[in-house]
Coordinates of C-alpha atoms in Angstrom, one line a residue:
M122 CA 1.7 -8.4 -33.7
I123 CA -1.9 -9.3 -33.9
P124 CA -2.5 -9.1 -30.2
S125 CA -1.0 -5.7 -30.1
L126 CA -3.4 -4.5 -32.8
Y127 CA -6.3 -5.8 -30.8
A128 CA -5.0 -3.9 -27.8
A129 CA -4.5 -0.7 -29.7
H130 CA -8.0 -0.6 -31.1
G131 CA -9.9 -2.1 -28.2
E132 CA -11.2 -4.8 -30.5
T133 CA -12.5 -8.2 -29.4
K134 CA -10.1 -11.1 -29.5
P135 CA -11.1 -14.6 -30.6
G136 CA -13.3 -16.0 -27.9
G137 CA -15.3 -12.8 -27.4
R138 CA -13.0 -10.9 -25.0
T139 CA -11.3 -7.6 -25.5
A140 CA -7.6 -7.1 -24.8
Q141 CA -8.5 -5.3 -21.6
E142 CA -10.7 -8.1 -20.4
C143 CA -8.0 -10.6 -21.2
A144 CA -5.5 -8.6 -19.1
E145 CA -8.0 -8.4 -16.2
L146 CA -8.7 -12.1 -16.4
R147 CA -5.0 -12.8 -16.3
R148 CA -4.5 -10.7 -13.2
R149 CA -7.3 -12.4 -11.4
V150 CA -5.9 -15.8 -12.3
E151 CA -2.4 -14.8 -11.2
A152 CA -3.8 -13.4 -7.9
E153 CA -5.6 -16.7 -7.2
R154 CA -2.4 -18.6 -8.0
F155 CA -0.4 -16.4 -5.7
L156 CA -3.0 -16.8 -2.9
G157 CA -2.7 -20.5 -3.2
L158 CA 1.1 -20.3 -2.8
V159 CA 0.7 -18.0 0.2
L160 CA -1.7 -20.5 1.9
S161 CA 0.6 -23.5 1.1
N162 CA 3.3 -21.8 3.0
S163 CA 5.9 -21.8 0.2
P164 CA 7.8 -18.5 0.5
E165 CA 10.4 -19.4 -2.2
A166 CA 7.6 -20.4 -4.6
Q167 CA 5.8 -17.1 -3.8
W168 CA 8.9 -15.1 -4.6
Q169 CA 9.6 -16.9 -7.8
H170 CA 6.0 -16.4 -8.9
L171 CA 6.4 -12.6 -8.3
L172 CA 9.7 -12.5 -10.1
G173 CA 8.2 -14.3 -13.1
L174 CA 5.3 -11.8 -13.3
R175 CA 7.8 -8.9 -13.0
A176 CA 9.9 -10.4 -15.8
S177 CA 6.8 -10.8 -18.0
G178 CA 6.3 -7.0 -17.8
M179 CA 3.8 -6.6 -15.0
G180 CA 4.3 -3.3 -13.3
L181 CA 5.2 -2.9 -9.6
E182 CA 1.9 -1.2 -8.8
T183 CA -0.1 -4.0 -10.4
L184 CA 1.9 -6.6 -8.4
L185 CA 1.3 -4.8 -5.2
M186 CA -2.3 -3.8 -5.6
E187 CA -3.8 -6.6 -7.6
I188 CA -1.6 -9.7 -6.9
M189 CA -0.3 -9.3 -3.3
A190 CA -3.0 -7.1 -1.7
P191 CA -5.9 -9.5 -2.3
A192 CA -3.9 -12.3 -0.7
V193 CA -3.4 -10.2 2.4
R194 CA -7.1 -9.3 2.5
E195 CA -7.9 -13.0 2.4
L196 CA -5.5 -13.7 5.3
G197 CA -7.3 -11.0 7.3
E198 CA -10.7 -12.6 6.5
M199 CA -9.4 -16.0 7.5
W200 CA -8.2 -14.6 10.8
L201 CA -11.6 -12.9 11.5
N202 CA -13.4 -16.1 10.7
D203 CA -11.1 -18.2 12.9
R204 CA -9.8 -20.1 10.0
M205 CA -6.2 -19.0 10.7
S206 CA -4.4 -18.0 13.9
F207 CA -3.1 -14.5 14.5
V208 CA 0.5 -16.0 14.6
E209 CA 0.0 -17.6 11.2
V210 CA -1.4 -14.4 9.7
T211 CA 1.4 -12.3 11.2
T212 CA 4.1 -14.6 10.0
K213 CA 2.8 -14.8 6.4
S214 CA 2.2 -11.0 6.3
A215 CA 5.7 -10.3 7.5
R216 CA 7.1 -12.5 4.7
L217 CA 5.0 -10.6 2.1
Q218 CA 6.2 -7.3 3.5
H219 CA 9.8 -8.4 3.0
M220 CA 9.0 -9.4 -0.6
I221 CA 7.5 -5.9 -1.1
R222 CA 10.7 -4.2 0.0
S223 CA 12.8 -6.6 -2.2
L224 CA 10.6 -6.0 -5.3
G225 CA 10.7 -2.2 -4.8
R226 CA 14.4 -2.0 -4.3
S227 CA 14.9 -3.3 -7.9
D228 CA 13.7 0.0 -9.1
S229 CA 15.5 2.2 -6.6
D230 CA 18.6 2.9 -8.8
F231 CA 16.4 4.5 -11.5
L232 CA 14.3 6.8 -9.4
P233 CA 14.1 10.5 -10.4
D234 CA 15.0 13.3 -8.1
G235 CA 12.9 13.2 -5.0
C236 CA 9.5 15.1 -5.1
G237 CA 9.6 15.6 -1.4
S238 CA 9.9 13.8 1.9
V239 CA 7.2 11.8 3.6
L240 CA 6.7 10.0 6.9
L241 CA 4.3 7.1 6.7
A242 CA 3.1 5.7 10.0
A243 CA 0.6 3.3 11.3
A244 CA -1.9 4.6 13.8
P245 CA -0.7 3.7 17.3
G246 CA -1.9 0.2 18.1
E247 CA -2.7 -0.7 14.5
Q248 CA -1.3 -4.1 13.5
H249 CA -2.6 -4.2 9.9
T250 CA 0.5 -2.6 8.3
F251 CA 0.7 -4.4 5.0
G252 CA -0.9 -1.5 3.2
L253 CA 1.6 0.9 4.7
F254 CA 4.5 -1.1 3.2
V255 CA 2.7 -1.1 -0.2
L256 CA 2.2 2.7 0.1
A257 CA 5.9 3.2 0.9
E258 CA 7.0 1.5 -2.2
M259 CA 4.5 3.5 -4.3
F260 CA 5.9 6.8 -2.9
L261 CA 9.5 5.6 -3.5
A262 CA 8.6 4.7 -7.1
A263 CA 7.2 8.2 -7.5
G264 CA 10.5 9.7 -6.4
W265 CA 9.8 10.6 -2.8
S266 CA 12.1 10.2 0.2
V267 CA 10.3 7.9 2.5
S268 CA 10.5 7.1 6.3
L269 CA 8.4 4.3 7.6
E270 CA 7.2 3.9 11.2
A271 CA 5.0 0.8 11.5
N272 CA 5.0 0.4 15.3
S273 CA 5.5 3.7 17.1
T274 CA 3.6 5.5 19.8
M275 CA 2.1 9.0 19.2
E276 CA 4.7 10.5 21.5
M277 CA 7.5 8.9 19.4
L278 CA 5.9 10.2 16.1
C279 CA 5.5 13.7 17.5
E280 CA 9.2 13.8 18.6
L281 CA 10.2 12.6 15.1
V282 CA 8.2 15.2 13.2
A283 CA 9.4 17.9 15.6
S284 CA 13.0 17.1 15.1
R285 CA 13.1 16.3 11.3
R286 CA 11.5 18.1 8.4
F287 CA 8.9 16.2 6.4
D288 CA 6.9 17.7 3.6
A289 CA 4.0 15.3 4.4
V290 CA 3.1 13.0 7.2
G291 CA 0.7 10.1 6.4
L292 CA -1.2 8.2 9.1
S293 CA -2.6 4.8 8.1
V294 CA -5.7 3.4 9.9
G295 CA -6.6 -0.2 9.0
S296 CA -9.5 -0.8 11.4
E297 CA -12.5 1.4 12.3
R298 CA -11.9 0.8 16.0
F299 CA -8.8 3.1 15.8
L300 CA -10.7 6.0 14.2
A301 CA -12.0 7.6 17.3
P302 CA -8.6 9.2 18.4
V303 CA -7.5 10.1 14.9
G304 CA -8.7 13.7 15.1
S305 CA -6.6 14.4 18.3
Q306 CA -3.6 12.5 16.7
V307 CA -3.8 14.7 13.6
A308 CA -3.8 17.8 15.9
A309 CA -0.8 16.5 17.8
L310 CA 1.2 15.8 14.7
R311 CA 0.3 19.2 13.2
Q312 CA 1.4 21.0 16.4
A313 CA 4.6 19.0 16.6
S314 CA 5.5 19.7 12.9
E315 CA 4.4 23.3 13.0
A316 CA 8.0 24.6 12.5
H317 CA 8.2 22.6 9.2
A318 CA 4.7 23.2 8.0
S319 CA 4.2 19.5 7.3
R320 CA 1.0 18.5 5.5
I321 CA -1.0 15.7 7.2
F322 CA -2.9 13.1 5.3
L323 CA -4.8 9.9 6.2
G324 CA -5.4 6.6 4.6
G325 CA -6.1 2.9 5.2
W326 CA -9.0 0.5 5.0
A327 CA -10.9 2.4 7.8
F328 CA -11.5 5.3 5.5
T329 CA -13.2 3.3 2.8
T330 CA -16.6 3.4 4.6
A331 CA -19.0 6.1 3.5
G332 CA -19.3 9.4 5.3
Q333 CA -15.6 10.0 6.1
S334 CA -14.5 13.6 5.5
L335 CA -11.6 15.9 6.2
D336 CA -13.8 17.8 8.6
D337 CA -14.1 14.7 10.8
Y338 CA -10.3 14.6 11.4
G339 CA -8.7 17.9 10.6
A340 CA -6.3 16.4 8.0
D341 CA -5.3 18.0 4.7
L342 CA -6.6 15.0 2.7
V343 CA -7.9 11.5 3.0
A344 CA -6.9 8.9 0.4
V345 CA -8.5 5.5 0.2
D346 CA -6.0 3.9 -2.1
G347 CA -2.2 4.1 -2.8
R348 CA -2.4 5.6 -6.2
S349 CA -4.6 8.5 -5.1
A350 CA -2.5 9.0 -1.9
V351 CA 0.6 9.6 -4.0
E352 CA -1.2 11.9 -6.5
K353 CA -2.9 13.9 -3.8
A354 CA 0.2 14.2 -1.8
E355 CA 2.0 15.7 -4.8
T356 CA -0.7 18.4 -5.1
L357 CA -0.1 19.3 -1.4
L358 CA 3.5 20.3 -2.3
I359 CA 2.3 22.7 -5.0
G360 CA 0.8 25.1 -2.5
R361 CA 3.8 25.1 -0.2

């Protein structure tokens, strides 16, 4: 009862921390603990840790964005600094992607009617696809029908959007070295999906750098995180 009163009024708990600060500290601690499990190569322990956090009331978005995503970013840094091989990073990331899907499916029976349909795809050649799987689960949780293409050529993507109606098409770019062809890729997707009037949006780590704009790529929106991607995509449907 007392902790809930602190939370309701934003007051400081014993020890000098507010309820919000305590919650943030807990998330950081749990993220560090999860990273340790990932690095120790204990998939079952990782899974049980996530289930324990879920059972304690931690939301899916928090699990994805604040517990799992930091671990994947650290794996990427370790690979770039030659502290872990590409094979090790790929194997660990694949296990985490499987856990994401398993966590998300627990909510699938309680989803509202779909807001719309979305195709989420990695930019051709892009191998950093963890964020794409996170985004897919966030769209599913928001009630969208989601198709995921993590390893397709641009020709394959264009054929898909030409043959099937999607309200929105999202292209994820994780590395700046894949930014150069994005403008032409957006144009190709827009032309292929012209009959369905699909809206095109972009996301991924590559767009977190300063100076990126819609004018650079011809997309309908650019989102730098999963939450804003879902919110902005929903606004695109309003004008349809």
